[in-house]
PDB file of C-alpha atoms and ligand atoms in Angstrom:
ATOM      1  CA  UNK A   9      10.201 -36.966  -5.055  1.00  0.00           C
ATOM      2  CA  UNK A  10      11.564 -33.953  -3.026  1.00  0.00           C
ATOM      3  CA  UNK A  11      12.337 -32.362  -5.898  1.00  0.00           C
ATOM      4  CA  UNK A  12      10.432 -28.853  -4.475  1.00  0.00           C
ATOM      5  CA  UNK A  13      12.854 -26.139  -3.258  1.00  0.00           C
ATOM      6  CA  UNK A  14      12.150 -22.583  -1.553  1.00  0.00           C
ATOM      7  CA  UNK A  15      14.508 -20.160  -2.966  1.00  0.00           C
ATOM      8  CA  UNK A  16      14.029 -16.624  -0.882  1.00  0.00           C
ATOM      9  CA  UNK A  17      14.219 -13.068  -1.792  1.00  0.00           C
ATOM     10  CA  UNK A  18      15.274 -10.372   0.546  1.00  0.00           C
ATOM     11  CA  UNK A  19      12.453  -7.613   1.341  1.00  0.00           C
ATOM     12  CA  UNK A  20      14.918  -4.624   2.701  1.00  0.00           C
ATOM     13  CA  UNK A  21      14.132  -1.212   4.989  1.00  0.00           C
ATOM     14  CA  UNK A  22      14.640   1.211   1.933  1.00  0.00           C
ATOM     15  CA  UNK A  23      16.430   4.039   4.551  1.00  0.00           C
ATOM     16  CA  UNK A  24      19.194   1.725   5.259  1.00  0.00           C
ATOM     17  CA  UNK A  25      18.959  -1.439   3.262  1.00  0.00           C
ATOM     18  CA  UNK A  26      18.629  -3.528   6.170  1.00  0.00           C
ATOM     19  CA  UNK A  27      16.815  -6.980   5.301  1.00  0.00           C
ATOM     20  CA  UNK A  28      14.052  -7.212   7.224  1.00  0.00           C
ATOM     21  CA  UNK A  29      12.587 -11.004   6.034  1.00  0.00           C
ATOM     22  CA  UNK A  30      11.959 -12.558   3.210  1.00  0.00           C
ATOM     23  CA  UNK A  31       9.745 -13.812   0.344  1.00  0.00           C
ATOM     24  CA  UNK A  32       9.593 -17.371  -0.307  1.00  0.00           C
ATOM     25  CA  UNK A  33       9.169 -18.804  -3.949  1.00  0.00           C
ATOM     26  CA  UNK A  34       8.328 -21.975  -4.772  1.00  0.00           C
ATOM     27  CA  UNK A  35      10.992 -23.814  -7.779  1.00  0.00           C
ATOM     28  CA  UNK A  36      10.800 -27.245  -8.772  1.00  0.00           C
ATOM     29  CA  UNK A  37      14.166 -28.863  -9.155  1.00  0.00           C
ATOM     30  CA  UNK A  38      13.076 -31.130 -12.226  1.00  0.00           C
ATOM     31  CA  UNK A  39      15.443 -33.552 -13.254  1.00  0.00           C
ATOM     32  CA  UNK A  40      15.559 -33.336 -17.002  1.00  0.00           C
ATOM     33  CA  UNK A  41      13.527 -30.021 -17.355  1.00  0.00           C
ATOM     34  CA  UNK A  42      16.147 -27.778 -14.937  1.00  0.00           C
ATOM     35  CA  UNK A  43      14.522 -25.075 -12.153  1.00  0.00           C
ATOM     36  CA  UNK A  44      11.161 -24.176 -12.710  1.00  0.00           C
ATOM     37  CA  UNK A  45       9.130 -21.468 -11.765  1.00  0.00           C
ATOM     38  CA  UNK A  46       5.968 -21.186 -10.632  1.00  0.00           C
ATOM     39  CA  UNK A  47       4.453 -20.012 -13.814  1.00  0.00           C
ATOM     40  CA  UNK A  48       5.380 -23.401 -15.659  1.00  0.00           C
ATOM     41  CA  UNK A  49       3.617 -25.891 -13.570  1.00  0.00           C
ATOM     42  CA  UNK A  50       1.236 -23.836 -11.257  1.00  0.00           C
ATOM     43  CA  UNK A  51      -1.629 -24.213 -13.765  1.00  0.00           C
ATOM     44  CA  UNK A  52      -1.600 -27.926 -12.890  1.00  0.00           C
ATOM     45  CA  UNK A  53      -1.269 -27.681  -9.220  1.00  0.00           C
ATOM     46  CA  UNK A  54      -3.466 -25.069  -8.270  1.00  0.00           C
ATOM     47  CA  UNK A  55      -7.245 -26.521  -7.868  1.00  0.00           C
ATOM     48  CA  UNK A  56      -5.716 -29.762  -8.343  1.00  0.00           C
ATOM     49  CA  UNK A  57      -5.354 -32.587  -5.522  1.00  0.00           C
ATOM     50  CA  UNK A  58      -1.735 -31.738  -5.289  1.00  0.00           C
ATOM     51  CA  UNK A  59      -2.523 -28.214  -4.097  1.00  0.00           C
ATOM     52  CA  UNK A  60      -2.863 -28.659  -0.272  1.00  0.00           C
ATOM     53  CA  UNK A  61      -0.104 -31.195   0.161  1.00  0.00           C
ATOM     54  CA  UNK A  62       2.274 -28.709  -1.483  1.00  0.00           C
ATOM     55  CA  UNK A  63       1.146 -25.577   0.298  1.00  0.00           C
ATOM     56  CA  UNK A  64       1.678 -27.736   3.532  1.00  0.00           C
ATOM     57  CA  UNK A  65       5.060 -28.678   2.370  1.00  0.00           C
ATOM     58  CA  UNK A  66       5.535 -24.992   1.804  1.00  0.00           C
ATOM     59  CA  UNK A  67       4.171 -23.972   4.814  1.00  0.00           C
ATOM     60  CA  UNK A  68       6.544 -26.165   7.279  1.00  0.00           C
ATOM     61  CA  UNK A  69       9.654 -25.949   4.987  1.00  0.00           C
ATOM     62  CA  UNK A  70       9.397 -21.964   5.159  1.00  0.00           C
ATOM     63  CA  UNK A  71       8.875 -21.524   9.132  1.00  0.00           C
ATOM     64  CA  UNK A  72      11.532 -23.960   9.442  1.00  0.00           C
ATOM     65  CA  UNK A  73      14.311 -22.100   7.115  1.00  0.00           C
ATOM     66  CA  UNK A  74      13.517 -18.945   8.380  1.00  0.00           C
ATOM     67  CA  UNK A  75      13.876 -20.270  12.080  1.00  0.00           C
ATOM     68  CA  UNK A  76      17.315 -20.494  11.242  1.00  0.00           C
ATOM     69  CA  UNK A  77      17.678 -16.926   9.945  1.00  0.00           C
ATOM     70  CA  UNK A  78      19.037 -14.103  11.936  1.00  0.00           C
ATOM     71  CA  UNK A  79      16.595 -12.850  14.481  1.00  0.00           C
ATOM     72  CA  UNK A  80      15.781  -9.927  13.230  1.00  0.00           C
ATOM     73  CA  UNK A  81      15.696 -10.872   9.304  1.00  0.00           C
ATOM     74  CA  UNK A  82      13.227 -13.940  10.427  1.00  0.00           C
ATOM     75  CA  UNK A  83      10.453 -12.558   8.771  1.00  0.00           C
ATOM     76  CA  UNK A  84       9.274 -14.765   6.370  1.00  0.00           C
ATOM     77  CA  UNK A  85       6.316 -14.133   3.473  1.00  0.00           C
ATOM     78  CA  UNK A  86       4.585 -17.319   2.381  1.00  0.00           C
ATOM     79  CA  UNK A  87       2.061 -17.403  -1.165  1.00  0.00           C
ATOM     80  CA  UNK A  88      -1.490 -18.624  -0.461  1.00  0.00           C
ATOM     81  CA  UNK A  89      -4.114 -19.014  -3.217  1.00  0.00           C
ATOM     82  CA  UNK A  90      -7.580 -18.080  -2.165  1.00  0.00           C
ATOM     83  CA  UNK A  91      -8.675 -22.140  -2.312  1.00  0.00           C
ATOM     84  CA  UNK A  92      -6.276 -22.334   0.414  1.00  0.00           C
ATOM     85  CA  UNK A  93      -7.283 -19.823   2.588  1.00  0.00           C
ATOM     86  CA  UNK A  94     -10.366 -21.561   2.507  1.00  0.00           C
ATOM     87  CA  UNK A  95      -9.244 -24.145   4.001  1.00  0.00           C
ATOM     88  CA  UNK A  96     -10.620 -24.942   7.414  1.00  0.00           C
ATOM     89  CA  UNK A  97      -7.954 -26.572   8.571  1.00  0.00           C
ATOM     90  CA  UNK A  98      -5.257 -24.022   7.440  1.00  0.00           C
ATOM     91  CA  UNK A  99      -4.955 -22.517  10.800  1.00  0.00           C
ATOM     92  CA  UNK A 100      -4.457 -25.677  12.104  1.00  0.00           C
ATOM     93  CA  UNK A 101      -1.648 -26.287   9.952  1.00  0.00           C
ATOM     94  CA  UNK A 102      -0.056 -22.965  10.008  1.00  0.00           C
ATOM     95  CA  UNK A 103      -0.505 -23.182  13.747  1.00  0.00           C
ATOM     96  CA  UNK A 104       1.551 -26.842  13.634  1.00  0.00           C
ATOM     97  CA  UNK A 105       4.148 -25.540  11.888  1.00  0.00           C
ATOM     98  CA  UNK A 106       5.025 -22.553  13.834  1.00  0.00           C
ATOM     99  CA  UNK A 107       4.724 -24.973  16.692  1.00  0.00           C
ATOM    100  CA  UNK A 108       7.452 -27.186  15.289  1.00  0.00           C
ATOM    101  CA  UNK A 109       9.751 -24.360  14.360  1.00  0.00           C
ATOM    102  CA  UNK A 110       9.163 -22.330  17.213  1.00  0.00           C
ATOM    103  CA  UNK A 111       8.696 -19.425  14.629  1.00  0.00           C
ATOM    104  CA  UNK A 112       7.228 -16.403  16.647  1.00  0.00           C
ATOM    105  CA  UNK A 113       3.627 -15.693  14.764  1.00  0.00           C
ATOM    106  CA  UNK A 114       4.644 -12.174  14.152  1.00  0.00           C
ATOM    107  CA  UNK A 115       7.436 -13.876  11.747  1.00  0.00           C
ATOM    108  CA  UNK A 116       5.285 -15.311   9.412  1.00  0.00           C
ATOM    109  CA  UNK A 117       3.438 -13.579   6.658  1.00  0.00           C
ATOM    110  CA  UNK A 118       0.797 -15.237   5.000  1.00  0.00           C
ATOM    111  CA  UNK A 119       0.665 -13.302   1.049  1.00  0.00           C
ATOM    112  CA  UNK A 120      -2.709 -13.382  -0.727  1.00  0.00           C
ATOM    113  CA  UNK A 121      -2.217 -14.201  -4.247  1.00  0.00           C
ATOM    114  CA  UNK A 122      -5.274 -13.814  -5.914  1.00  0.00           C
ATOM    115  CA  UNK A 123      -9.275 -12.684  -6.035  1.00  0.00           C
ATOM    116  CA  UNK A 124     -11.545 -15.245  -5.239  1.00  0.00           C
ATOM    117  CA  UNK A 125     -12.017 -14.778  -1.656  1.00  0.00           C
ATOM    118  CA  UNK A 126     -13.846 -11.692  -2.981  1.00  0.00           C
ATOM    119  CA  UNK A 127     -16.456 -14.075  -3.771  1.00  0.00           C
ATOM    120  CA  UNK A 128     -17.046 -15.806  -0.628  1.00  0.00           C
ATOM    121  CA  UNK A 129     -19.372 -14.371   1.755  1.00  0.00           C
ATOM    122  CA  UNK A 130     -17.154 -15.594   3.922  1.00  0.00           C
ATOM    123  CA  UNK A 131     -14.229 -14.286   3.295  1.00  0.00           C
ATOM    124  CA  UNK A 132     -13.416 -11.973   6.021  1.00  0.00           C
ATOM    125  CA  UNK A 133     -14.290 -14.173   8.413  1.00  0.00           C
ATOM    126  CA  UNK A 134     -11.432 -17.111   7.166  1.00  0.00           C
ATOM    127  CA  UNK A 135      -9.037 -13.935   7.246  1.00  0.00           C
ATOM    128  CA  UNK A 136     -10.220 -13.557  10.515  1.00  0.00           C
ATOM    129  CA  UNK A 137      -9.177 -16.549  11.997  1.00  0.00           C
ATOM    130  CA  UNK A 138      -5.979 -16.399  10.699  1.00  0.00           C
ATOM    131  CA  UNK A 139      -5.177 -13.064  11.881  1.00  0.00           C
ATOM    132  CA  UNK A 140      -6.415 -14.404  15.297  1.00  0.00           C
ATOM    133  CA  UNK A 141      -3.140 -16.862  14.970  1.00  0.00           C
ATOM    134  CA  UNK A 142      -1.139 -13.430  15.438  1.00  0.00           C
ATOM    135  CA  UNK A 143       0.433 -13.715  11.538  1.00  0.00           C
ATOM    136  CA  UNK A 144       0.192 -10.748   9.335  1.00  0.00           C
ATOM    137  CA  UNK A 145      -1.399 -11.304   6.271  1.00  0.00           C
ATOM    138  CA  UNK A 146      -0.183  -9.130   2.809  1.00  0.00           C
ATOM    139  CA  UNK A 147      -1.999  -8.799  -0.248  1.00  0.00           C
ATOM    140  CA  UNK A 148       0.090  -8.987  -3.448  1.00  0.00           C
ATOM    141  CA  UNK A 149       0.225  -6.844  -6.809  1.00  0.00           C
ATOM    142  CA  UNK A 150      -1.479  -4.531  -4.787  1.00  0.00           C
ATOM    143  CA  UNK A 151      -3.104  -1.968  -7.435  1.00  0.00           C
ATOM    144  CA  UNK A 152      -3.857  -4.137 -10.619  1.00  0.00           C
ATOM    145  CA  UNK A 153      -6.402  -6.716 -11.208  1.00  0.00           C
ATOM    146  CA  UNK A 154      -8.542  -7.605  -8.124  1.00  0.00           C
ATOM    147  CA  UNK A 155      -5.957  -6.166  -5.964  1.00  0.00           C
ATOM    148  CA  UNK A 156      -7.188  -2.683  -5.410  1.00  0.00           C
ATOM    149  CA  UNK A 157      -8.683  -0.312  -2.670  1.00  0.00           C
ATOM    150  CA  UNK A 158     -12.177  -2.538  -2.130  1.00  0.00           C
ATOM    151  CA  UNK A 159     -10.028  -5.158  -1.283  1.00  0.00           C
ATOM    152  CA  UNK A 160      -8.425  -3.622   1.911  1.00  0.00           C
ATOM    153  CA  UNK A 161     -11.934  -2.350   2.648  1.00  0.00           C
ATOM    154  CA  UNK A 162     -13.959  -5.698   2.522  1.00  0.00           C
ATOM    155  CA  UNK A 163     -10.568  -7.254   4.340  1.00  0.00           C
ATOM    156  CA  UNK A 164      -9.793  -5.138   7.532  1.00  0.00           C
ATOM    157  CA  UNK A 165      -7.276  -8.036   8.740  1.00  0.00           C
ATOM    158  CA  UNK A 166      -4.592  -7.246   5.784  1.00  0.00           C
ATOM    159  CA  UNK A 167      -1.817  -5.697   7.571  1.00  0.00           C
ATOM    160  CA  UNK A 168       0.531  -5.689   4.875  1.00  0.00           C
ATOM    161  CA  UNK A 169       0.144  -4.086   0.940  1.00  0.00           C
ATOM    162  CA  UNK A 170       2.531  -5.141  -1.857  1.00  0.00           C
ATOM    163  CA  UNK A 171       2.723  -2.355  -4.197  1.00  0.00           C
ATOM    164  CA  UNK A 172       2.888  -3.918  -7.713  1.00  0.00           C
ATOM    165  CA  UNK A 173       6.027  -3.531  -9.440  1.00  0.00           C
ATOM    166  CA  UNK A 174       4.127  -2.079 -13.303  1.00  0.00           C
ATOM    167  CA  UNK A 175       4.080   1.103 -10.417  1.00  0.00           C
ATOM    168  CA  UNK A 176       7.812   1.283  -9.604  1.00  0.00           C
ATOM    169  CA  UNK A 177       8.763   0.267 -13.071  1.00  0.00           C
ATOM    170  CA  UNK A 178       7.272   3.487 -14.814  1.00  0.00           C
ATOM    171  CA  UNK A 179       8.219   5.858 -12.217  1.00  0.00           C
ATOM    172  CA  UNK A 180      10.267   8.310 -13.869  1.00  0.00           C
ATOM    173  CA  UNK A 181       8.681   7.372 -16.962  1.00  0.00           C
ATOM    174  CA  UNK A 182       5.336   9.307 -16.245  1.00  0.00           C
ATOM    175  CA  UNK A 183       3.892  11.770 -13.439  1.00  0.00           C
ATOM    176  CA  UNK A 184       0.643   9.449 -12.493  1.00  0.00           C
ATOM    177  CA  UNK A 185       2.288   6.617 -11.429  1.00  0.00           C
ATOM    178  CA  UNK A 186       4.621   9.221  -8.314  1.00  0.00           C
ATOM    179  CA  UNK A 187       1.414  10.215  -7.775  1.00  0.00           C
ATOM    180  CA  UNK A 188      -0.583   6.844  -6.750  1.00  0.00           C
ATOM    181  CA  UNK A 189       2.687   6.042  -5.065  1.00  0.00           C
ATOM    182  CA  UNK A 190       2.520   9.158  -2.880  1.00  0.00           C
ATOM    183  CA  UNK A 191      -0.949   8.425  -2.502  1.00  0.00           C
ATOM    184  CA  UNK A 192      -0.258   5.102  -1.277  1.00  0.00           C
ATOM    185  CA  UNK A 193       1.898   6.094   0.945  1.00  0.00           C
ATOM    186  CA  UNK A 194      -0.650   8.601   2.573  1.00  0.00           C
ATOM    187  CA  UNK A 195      -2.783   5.664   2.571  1.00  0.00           C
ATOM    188  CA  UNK A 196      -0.779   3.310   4.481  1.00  0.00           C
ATOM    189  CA  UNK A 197       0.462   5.550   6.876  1.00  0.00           C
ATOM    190  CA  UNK A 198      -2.927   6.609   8.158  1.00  0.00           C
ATOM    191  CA  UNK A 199      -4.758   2.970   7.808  1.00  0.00           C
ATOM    192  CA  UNK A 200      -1.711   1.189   9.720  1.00  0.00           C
ATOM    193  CA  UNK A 201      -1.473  -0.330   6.871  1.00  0.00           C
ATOM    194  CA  UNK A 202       2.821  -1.638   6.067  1.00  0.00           C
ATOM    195  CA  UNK A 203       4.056  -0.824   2.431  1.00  0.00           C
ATOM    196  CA  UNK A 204       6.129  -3.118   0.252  1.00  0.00           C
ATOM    197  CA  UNK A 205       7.178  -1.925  -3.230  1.00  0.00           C
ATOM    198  CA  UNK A 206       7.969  -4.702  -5.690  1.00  0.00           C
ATOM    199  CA  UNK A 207      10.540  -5.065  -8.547  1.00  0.00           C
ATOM    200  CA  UNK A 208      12.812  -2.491  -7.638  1.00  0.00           C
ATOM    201  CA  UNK A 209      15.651  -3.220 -10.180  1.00  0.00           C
ATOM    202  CA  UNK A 210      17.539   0.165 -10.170  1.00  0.00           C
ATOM    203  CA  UNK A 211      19.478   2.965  -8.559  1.00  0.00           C
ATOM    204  CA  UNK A 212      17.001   5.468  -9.472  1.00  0.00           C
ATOM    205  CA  UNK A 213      13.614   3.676  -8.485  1.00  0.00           C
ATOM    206  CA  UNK A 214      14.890   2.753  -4.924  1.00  0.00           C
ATOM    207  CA  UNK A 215      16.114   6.483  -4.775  1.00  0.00           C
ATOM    208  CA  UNK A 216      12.889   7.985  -5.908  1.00  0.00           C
ATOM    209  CA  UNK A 217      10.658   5.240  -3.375  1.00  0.00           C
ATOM    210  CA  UNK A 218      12.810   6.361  -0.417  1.00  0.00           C
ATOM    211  CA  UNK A 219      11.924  10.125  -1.294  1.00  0.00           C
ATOM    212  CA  UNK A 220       8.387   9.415  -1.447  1.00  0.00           C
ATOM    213  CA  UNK A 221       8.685   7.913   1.893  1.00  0.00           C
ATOM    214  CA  UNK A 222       8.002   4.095   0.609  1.00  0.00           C
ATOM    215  CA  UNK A 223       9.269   2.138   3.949  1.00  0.00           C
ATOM    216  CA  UNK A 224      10.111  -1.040   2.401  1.00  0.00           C
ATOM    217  CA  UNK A 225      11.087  -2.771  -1.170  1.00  0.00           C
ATOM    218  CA  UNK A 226      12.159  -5.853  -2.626  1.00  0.00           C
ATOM    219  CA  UNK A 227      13.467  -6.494  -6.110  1.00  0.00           C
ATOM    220  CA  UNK A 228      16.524  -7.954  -8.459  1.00  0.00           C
ATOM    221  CA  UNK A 229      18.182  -4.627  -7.192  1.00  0.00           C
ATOM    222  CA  UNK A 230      18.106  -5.777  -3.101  1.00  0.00           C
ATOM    223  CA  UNK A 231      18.805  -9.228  -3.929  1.00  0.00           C
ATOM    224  CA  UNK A 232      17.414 -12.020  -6.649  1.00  0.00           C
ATOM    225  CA  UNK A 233      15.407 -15.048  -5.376  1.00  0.00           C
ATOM    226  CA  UNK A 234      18.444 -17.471  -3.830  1.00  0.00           C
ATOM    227  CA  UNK A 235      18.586 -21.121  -1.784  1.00  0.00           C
ATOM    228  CA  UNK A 236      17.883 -20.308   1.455  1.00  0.00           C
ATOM    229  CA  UNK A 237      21.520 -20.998   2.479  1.00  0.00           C
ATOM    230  CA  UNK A 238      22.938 -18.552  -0.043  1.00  0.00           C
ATOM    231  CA  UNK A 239      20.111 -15.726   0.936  1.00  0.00           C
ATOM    232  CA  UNK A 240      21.837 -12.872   2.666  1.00  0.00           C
ATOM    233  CA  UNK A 241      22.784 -13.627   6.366  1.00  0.00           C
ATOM    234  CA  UNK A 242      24.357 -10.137   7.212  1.00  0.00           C
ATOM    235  CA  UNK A 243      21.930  -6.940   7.709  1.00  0.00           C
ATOM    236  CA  UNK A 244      22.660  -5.335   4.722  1.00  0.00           C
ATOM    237  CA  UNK A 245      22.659  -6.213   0.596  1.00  0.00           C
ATOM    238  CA  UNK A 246      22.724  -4.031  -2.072  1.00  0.00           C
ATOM    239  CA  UNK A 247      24.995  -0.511  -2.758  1.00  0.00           C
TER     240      UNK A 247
HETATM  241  O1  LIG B  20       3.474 -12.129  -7.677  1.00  0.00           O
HETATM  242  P1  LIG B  20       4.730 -12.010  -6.837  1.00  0.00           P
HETATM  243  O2  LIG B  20       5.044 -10.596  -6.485  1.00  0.00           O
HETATM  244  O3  LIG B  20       4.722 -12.918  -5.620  1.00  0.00           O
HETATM  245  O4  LIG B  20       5.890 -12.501  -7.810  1.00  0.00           O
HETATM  246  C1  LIG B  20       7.154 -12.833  -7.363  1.00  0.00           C
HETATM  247  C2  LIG B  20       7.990 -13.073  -8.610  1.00  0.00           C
HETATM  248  O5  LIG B  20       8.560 -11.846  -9.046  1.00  0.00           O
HETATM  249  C3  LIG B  20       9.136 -14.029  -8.370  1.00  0.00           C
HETATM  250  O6  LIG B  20       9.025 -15.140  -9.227  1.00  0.00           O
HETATM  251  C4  LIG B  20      10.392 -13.222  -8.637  1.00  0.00           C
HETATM  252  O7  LIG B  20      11.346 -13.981  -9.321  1.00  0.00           O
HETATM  253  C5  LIG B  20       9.903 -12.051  -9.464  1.00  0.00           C
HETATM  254  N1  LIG B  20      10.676 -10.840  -9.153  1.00  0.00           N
HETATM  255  C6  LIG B  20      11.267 -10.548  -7.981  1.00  0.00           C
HETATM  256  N2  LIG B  20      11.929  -9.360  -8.028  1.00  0.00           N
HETATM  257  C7  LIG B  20      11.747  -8.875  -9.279  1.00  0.00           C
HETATM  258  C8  LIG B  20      12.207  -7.687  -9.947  1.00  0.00           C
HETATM  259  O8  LIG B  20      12.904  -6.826  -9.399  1.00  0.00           O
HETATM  260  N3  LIG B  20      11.811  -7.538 -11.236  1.00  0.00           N
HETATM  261  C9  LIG B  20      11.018  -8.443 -11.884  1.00  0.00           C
HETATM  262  N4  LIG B  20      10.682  -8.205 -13.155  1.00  0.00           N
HETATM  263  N5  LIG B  20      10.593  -9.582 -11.288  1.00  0.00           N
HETATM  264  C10 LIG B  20      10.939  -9.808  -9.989  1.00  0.00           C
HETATM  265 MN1  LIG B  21       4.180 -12.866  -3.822  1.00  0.00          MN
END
């Protein structure tokens, strides 16, 4: 019923504040229930028949919005569950759609969202062939859960890491968490590897990541998920 919307959230350069692309999140505009998030109906689409339709939906709707962006903010990052990467006709389809929108492949950013692509033996192979589409790929709440260092070993084609935001959120709070950050850092510097920290929400936390050397953040501080026609058009957001 069209009632699916992308809202996007900026992801900035933390030296300048620059936005350099964007996050997509899925809402559903229901009509009696108001905006939804993910976490009130995703339980129902995800392994569900509705689950490939919508991530092709997603797919197209994002390339197309972002081909509209400012070149140079075009950068979009798209959520894929691991039953979708396991598609075998996502390249296909994420091929099509940067066909349509003319999207350069470097402008799309394909976010893995959860583990079981540990599981399949042939997981590195489906990353693979997505990589070979010239999109980055980024894994998400990098450090908790699944999402830790065997990850980015087993999965050589993840270009992007998106530090999870329980990190940035206890930074000042206790020494550990400076320290995995610094680590990380080191980590991504010498792997190739880009950095994103999430949920930066404050004055202090984006000041602290920029002294640590943390090259890019997004967060409520930078900018709060928004319609794409309300999402930031000019280079800079935030103080
Ligand atoms: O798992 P993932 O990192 O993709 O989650 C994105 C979700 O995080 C979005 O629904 C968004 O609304 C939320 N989010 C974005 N920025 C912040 C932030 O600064 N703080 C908190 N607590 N949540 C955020
Ligand atoms: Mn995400």
């Amino acid at each position: 019923h069209e009632q699916f919307v992308l809202h996007y959230q900026p992801i900035v350069r933390l030296r300048d504040r620059v936005v350099i692309g964007h996050e997509a999140l899925l809402r559903w505009q229901h009509p009696r229930r108001g905006l939804l998030s993910p976490a009130d109906f995703l339980d129902v689409v995800l392994d569900s028949e509705y689950e490939s339709p919508i991530t092709d939906w997603v797919l197209a709707q994002a390339c197309f919005d972002a081909s509209k962006m400012p070149a140079g903010s075009r950068r979009v990052t798209v959520n894929v569950s691991s039953v979708q990467v396991g598609r075998r006709d996502l390249p296909h389809v994420v091929g099509r759609c940067l066909n349509e929108s003319r999207l350069d492949p470097g402008e799309l950013v394909l976010e893995l969202t959860e583990d079981r692509l540990l599981s399949r033996p042939d997981g590195a192979e489906l990353l693979a062939n997505l990589h070979s589409l010239g999109v980055y790929l980024a894994i998400d709440d990098f450090g908790t859960g699944y999402a830790g260092l065997g990850y980015l070993q087993r999965f050589p084609s993840i270009d992007v890491v998106k530090l999870d935001r329980s990190f940035v959120q206890s930074l000042g709070h206790d020494a550990i968490s400076e320290n995995i950050i610094r680590s990380m850092v080191e980590l991504a510097r010498s792997s190739g590897l880009q950095l994103v920290a999430e949920g930066v929400e404050t004055e202090e936390q984006a000041a602290l990541l920029a002294e640590l050397g943390v090259p890019h953040a997004q967060g409520y501080l930078f900018g709060r998920p928004a319609p794409a026609l309300e999402a930031p058009p000019s280079d800079s957001v935030g103080a």
